[in-house]
Short mmCIF file of N, CA and C in Angstrom, two decimals:
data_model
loop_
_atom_site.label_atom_id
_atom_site.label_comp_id
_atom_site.label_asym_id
_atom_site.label_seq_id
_atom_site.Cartn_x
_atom_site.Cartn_y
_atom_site.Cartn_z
N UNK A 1035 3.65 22.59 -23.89
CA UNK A 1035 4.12 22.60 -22.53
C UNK A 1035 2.99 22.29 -21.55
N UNK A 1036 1.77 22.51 -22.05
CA UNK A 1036 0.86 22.09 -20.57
C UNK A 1036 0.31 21.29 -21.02
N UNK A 1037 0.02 20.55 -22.20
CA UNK A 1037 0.39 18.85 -22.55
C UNK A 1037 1.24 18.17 -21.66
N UNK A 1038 2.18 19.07 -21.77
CA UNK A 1038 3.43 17.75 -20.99
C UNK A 1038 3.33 17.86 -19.63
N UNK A 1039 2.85 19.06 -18.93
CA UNK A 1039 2.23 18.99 -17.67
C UNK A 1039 1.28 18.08 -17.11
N UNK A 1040 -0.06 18.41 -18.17
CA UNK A 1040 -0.85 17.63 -18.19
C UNK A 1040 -0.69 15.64 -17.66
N UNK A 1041 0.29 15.71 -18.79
CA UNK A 1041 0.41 13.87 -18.99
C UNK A 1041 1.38 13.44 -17.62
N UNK A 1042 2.38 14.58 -17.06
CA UNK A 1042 3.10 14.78 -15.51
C UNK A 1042 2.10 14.54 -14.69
N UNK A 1043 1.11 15.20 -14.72
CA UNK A 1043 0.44 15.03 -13.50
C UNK A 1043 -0.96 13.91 -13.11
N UNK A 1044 -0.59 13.40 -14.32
CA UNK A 1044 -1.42 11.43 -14.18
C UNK A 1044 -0.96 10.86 -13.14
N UNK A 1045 -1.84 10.91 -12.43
CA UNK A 1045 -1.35 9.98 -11.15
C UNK A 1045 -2.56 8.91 -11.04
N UNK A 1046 -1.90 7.55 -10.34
CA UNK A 1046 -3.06 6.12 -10.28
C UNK A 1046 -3.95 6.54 -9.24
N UNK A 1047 -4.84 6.12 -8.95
CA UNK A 1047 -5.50 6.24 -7.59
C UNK A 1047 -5.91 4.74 -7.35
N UNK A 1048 -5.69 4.77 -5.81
CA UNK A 1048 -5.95 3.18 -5.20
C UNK A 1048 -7.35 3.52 -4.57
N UNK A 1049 -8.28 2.29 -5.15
CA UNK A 1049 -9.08 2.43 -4.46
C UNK A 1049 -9.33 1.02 -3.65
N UNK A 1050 -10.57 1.11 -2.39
CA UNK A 1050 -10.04 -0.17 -1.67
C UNK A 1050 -11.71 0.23 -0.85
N UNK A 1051 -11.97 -0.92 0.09
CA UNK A 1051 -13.35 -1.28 0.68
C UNK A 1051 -13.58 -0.55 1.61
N UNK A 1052 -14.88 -0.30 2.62
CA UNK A 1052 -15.28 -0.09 3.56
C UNK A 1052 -15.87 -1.25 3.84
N UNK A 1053 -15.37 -1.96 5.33
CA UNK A 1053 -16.15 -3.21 5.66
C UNK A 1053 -15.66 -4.42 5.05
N UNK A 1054 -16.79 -5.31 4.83
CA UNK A 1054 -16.34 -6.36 3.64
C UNK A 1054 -15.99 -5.99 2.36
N UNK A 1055 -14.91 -7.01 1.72
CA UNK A 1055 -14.58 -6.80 0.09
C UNK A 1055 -15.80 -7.73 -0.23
N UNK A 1056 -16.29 -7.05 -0.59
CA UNK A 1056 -17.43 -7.73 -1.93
C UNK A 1056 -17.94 -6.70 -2.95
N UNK A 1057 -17.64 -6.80 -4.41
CA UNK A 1057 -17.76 -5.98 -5.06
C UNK A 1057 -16.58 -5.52 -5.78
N UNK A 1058 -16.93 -4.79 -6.44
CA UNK A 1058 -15.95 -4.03 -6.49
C UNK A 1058 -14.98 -3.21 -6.05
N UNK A 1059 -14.05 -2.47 -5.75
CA UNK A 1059 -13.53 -1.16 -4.95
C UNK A 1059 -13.93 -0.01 -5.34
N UNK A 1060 -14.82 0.65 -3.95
CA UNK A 1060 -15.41 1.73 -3.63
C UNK A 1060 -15.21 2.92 -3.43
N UNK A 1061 -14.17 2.91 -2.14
CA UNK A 1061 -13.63 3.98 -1.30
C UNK A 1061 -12.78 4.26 -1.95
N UNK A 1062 -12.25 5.09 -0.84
CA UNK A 1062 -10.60 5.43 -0.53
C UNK A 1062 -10.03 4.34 0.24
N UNK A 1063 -8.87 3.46 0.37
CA UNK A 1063 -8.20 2.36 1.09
C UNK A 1063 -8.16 3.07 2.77
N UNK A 1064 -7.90 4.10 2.64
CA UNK A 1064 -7.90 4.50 4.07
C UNK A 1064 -8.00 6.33 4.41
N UNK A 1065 -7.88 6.77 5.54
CA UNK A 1065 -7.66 7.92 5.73
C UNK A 1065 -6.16 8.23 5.15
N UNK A 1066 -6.68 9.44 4.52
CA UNK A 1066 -5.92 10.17 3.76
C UNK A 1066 -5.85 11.67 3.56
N UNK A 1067 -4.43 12.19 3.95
CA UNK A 1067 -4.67 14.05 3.75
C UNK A 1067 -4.33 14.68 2.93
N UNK A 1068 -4.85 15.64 2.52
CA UNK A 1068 -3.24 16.70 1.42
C UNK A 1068 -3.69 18.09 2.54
N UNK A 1069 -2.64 18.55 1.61
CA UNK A 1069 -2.53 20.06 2.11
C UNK A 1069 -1.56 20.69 1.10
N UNK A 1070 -2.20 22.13 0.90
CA UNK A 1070 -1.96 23.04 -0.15
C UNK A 1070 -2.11 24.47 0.69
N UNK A 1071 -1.37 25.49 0.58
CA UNK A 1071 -1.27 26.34 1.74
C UNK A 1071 -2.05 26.20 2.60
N UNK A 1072 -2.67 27.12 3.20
CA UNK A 1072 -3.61 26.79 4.30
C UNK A 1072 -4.50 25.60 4.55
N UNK A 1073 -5.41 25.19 3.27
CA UNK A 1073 -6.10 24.31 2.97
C UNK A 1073 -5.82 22.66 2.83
N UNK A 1074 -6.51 21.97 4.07
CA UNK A 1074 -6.14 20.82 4.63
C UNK A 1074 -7.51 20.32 4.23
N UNK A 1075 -6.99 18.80 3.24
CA UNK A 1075 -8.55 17.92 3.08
C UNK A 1075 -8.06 16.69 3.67
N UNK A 1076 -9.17 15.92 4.04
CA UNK A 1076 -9.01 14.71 4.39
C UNK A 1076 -9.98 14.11 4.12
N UNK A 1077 -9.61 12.61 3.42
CA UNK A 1077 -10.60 11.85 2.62
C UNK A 1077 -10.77 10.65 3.40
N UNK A 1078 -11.90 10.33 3.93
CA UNK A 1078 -12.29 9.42 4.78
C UNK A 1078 -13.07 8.14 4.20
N UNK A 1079 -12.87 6.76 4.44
CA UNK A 1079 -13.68 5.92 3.31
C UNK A 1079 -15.16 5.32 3.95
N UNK A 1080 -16.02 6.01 3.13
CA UNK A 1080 -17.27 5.31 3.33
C UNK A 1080 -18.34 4.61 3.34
N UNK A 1081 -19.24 3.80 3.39
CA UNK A 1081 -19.92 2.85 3.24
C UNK A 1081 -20.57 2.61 1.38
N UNK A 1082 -20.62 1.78 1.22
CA UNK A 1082 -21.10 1.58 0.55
C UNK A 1082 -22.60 2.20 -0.18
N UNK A 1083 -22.93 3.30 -1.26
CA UNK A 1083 -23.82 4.07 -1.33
C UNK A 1083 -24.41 5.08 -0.52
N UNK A 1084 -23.58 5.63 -0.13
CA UNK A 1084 -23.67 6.30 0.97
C UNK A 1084 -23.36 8.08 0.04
N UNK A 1085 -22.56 8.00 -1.71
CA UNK A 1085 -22.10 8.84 -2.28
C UNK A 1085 -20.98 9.50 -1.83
N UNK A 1086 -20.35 10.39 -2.27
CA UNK A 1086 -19.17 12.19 -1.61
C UNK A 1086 -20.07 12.89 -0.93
N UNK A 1087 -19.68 12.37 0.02
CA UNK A 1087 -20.15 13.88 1.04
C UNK A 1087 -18.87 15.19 0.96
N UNK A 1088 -19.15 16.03 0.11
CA UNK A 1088 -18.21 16.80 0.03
C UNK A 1088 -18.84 18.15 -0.37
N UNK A 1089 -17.95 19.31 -0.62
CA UNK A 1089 -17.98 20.35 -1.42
C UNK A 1089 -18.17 20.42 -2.28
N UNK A 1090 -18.46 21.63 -3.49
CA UNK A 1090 -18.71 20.89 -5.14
C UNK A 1090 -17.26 20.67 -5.41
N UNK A 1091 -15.91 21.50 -5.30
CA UNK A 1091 -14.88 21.08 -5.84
C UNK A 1091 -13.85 20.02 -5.79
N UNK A 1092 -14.39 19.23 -4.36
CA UNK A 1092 -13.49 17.82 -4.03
C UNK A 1092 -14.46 17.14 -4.72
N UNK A 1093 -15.81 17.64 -4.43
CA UNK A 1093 -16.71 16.16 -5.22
C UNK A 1093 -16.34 15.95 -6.60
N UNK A 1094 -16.31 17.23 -7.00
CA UNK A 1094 -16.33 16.51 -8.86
C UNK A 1094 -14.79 16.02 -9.33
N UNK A 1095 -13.30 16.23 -8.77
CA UNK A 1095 -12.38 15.74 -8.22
C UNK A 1095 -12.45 14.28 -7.87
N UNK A 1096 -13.00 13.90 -7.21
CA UNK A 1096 -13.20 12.61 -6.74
C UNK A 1096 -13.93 12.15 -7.68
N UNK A 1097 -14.95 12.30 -7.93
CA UNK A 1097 -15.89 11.42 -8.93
C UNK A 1097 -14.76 11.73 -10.45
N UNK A 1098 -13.68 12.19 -10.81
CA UNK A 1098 -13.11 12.18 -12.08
C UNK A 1098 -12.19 11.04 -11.55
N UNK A 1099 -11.90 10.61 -10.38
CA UNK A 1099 -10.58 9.46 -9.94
C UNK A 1099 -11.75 8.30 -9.69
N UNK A 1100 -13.05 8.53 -9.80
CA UNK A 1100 -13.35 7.18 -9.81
C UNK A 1100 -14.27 6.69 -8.65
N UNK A 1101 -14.02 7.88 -7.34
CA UNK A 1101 -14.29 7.15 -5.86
C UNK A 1101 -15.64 7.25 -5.85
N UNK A 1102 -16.66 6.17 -5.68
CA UNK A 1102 -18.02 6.32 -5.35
C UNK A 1102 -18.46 6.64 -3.94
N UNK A 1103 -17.76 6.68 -3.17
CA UNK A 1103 -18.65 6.97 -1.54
C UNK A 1103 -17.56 7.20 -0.94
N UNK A 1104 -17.39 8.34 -0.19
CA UNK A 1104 -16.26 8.77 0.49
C UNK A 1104 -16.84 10.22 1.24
N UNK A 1105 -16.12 10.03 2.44
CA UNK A 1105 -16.66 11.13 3.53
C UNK A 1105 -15.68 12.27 3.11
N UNK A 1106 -15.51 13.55 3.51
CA UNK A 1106 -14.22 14.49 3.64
C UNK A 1106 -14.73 15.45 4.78
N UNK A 1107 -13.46 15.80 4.96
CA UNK A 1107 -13.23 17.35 5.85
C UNK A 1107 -12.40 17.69 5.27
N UNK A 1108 -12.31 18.84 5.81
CA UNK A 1108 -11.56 20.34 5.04
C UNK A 1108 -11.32 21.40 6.33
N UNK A 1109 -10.23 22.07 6.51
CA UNK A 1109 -10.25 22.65 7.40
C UNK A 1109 -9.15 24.14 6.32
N UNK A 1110 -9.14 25.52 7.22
CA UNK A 1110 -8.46 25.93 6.54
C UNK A 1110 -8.97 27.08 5.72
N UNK A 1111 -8.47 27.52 4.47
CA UNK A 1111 -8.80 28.88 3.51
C UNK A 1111 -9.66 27.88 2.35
N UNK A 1112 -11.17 27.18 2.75
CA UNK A 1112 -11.39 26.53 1.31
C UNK A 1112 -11.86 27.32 0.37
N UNK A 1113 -12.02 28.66 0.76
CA UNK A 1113 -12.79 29.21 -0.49
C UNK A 1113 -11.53 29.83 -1.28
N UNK A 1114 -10.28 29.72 -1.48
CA UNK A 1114 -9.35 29.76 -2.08
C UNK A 1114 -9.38 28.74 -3.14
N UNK A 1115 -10.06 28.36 -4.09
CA UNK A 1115 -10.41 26.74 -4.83
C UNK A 1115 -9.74 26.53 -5.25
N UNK A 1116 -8.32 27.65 -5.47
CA UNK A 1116 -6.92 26.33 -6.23
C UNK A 1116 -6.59 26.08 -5.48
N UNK A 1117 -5.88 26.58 -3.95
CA UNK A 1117 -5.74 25.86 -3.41
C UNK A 1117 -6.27 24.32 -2.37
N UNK A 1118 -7.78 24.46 -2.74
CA UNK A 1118 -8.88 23.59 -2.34
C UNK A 1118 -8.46 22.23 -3.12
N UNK A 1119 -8.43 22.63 -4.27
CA UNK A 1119 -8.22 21.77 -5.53
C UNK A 1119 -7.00 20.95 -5.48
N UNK A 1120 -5.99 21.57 -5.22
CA UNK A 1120 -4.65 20.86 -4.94
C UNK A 1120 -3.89 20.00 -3.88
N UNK A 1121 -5.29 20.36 -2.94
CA UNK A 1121 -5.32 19.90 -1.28
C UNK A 1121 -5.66 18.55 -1.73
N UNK A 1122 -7.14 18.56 -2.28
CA UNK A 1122 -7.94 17.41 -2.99
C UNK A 1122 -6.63 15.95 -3.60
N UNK A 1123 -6.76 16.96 -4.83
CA UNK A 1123 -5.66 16.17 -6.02
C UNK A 1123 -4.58 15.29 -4.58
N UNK A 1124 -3.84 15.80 -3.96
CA UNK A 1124 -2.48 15.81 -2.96
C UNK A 1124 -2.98 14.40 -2.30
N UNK A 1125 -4.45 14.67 -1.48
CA UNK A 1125 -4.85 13.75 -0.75
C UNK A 1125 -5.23 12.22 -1.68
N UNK A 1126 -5.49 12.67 -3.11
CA UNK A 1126 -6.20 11.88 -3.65
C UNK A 1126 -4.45 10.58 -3.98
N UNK A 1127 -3.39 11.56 -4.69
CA UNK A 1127 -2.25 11.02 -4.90
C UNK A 1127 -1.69 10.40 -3.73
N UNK A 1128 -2.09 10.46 -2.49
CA UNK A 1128 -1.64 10.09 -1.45
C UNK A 1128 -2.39 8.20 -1.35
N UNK A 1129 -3.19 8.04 -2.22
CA UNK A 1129 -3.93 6.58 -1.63
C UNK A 1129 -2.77 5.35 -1.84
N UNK A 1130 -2.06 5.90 -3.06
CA UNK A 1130 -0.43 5.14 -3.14
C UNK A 1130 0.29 5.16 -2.42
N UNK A 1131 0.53 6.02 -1.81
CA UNK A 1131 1.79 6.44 -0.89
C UNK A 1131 1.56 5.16 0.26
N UNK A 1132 0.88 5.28 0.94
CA UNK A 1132 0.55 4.13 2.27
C UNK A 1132 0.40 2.68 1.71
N UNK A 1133 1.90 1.96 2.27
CA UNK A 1133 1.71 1.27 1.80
C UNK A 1133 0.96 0.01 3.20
N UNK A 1134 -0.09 -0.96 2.52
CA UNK A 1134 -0.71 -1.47 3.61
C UNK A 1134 -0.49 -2.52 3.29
N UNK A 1135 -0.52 -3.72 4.31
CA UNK A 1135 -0.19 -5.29 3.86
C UNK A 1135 -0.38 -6.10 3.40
N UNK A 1136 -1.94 -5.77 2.53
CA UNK A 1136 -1.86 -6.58 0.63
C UNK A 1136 -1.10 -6.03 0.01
N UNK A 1137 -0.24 -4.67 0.07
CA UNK A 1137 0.94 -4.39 -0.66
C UNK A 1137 2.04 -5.26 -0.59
N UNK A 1138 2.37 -5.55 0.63
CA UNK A 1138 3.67 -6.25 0.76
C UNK A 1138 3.80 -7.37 -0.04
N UNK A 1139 5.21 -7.49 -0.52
CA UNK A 1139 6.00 -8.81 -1.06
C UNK A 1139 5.94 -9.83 -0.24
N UNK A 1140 5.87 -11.18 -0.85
CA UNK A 1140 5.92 -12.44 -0.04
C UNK A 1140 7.45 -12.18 0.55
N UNK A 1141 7.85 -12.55 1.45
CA UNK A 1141 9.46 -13.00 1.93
C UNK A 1141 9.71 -14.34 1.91
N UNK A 1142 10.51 -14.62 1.33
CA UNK A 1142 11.28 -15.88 1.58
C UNK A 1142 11.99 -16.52 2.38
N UNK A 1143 11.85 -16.95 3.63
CA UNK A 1143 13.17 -17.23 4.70
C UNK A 1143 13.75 -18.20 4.20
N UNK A 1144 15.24 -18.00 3.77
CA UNK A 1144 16.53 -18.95 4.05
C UNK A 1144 17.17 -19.48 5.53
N UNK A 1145 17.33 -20.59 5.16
CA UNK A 1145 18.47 -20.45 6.82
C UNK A 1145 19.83 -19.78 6.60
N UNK A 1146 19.74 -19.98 8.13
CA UNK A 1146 21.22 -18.60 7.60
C UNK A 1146 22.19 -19.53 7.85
N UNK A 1147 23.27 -19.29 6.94
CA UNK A 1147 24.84 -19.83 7.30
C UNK A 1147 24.91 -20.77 8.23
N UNK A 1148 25.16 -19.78 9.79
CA UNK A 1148 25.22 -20.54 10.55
C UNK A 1148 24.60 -21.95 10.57
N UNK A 1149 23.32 -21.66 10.62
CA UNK A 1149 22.20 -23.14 10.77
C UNK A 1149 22.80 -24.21 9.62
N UNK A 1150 23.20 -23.81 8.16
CA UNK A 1150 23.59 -24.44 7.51
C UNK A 1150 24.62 -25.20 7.45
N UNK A 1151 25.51 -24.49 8.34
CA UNK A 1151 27.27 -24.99 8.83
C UNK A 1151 27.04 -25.88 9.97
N UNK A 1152 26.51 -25.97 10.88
CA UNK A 1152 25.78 -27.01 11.98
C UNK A 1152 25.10 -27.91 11.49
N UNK A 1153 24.30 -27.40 10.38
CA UNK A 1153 23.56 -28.95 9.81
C UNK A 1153 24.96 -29.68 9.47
N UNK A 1154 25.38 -29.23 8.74
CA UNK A 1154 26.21 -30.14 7.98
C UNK A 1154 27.48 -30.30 9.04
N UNK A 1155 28.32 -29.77 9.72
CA UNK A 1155 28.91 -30.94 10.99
C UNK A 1155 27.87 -31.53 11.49
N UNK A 1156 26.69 -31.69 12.03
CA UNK A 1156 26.29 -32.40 12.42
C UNK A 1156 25.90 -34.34 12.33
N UNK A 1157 25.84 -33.54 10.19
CA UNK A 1157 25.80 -34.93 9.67
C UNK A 1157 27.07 -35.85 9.49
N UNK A 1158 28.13 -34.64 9.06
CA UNK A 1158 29.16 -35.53 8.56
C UNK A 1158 30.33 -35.35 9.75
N UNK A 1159 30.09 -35.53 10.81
CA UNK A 1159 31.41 -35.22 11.96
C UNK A 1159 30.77 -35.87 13.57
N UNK A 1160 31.79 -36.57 13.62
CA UNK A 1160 31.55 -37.42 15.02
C UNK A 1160 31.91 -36.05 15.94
N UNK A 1161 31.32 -36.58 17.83
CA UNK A 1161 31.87 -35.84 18.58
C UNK A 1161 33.33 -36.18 19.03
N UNK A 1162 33.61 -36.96 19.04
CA UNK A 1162 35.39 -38.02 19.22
C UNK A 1162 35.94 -37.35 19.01
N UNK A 1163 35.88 -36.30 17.83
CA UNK A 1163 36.94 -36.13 17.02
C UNK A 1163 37.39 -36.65 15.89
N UNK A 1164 36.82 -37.94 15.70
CA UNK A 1164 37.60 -38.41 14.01
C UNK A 1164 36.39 -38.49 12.99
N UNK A 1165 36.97 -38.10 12.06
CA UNK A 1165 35.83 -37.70 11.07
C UNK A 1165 35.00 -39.04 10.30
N UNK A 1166 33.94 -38.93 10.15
CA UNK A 1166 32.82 -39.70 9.80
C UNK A 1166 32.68 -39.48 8.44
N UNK A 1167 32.97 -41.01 7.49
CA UNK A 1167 33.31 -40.60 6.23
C UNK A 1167 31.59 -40.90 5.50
N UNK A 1168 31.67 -39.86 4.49
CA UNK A 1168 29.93 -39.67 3.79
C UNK A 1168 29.76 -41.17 3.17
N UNK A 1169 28.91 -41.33 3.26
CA UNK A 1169 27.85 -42.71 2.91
C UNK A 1169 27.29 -42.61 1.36
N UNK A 1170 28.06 -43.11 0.23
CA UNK A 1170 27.26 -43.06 -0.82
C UNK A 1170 26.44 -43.23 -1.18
N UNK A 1171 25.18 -42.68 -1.82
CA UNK A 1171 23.92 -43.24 -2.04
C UNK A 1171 23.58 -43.60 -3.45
N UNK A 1172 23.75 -44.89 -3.44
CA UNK A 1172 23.18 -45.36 -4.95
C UNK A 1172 22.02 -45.70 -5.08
#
């Protein structure tokens, strides 16, 4: 049973730049919060070698998801460390949640109906009134 917890509570983490993309991905993609009773973290993305500026229990948290340089605050009951811990984890599962606009899908615009029903009287229909017969193309 805490196997299967365990493998439940795999979550991806997005990571993303401060500044220019060159390199690899560093940060956190953006500001990001959790909160676990009292205890409010917020993960801020920071420069390049710059390390976690953090607590010991968000730092070693963060450095297990991967993030090399990232600012935090904490506001709240932190010396409660599960709930510190879960604030962390919350904020960390949160880098998915926001979605930002290298996320987005291409869109495709169609014309709509209408435009399509006007093209086509347009081509095949006099204004007179008598109909304009189609032109075969061989």
């Amino acid at each position: 049973s805490a196997i299967i917890l365990a493998k439940l509570s795999v979550v991806p983490v997005r990571r993303g730049y401060w500044g220019n993309k060159i390199g690899t991905p560093h940060t956190v993609p953006c500001k990001v919060t959790g909160k676990c009773g009292s205890c409010l973290v917020r993960l801020i993305p920071g420069p390049r070698g710059t390390g976690i500026v953090s607590a010991p229990v968000p730092k070693k948290l963060l450095q297990m998801a991967g993030i090399e340089d990232c600012y935090t605050a904490a506001c709240g009951s932190t010396g409660t460390l599960g709930n510190f811990a879960k604030a962390t984890y919350a904020a960390i599962a949160k880098t998915y949640a926001y979605l930002t606009p290298d996320l987005w899908t291409e869109t495709v615009f169609t014309t709509s109906p209408y435009q399509e029903h006007s093209d086509f009287l347009s081509k095949n229909h006099r204004v007179g009134g008598t109909q304009k017969q189609e032109a075969k193309a061989y």
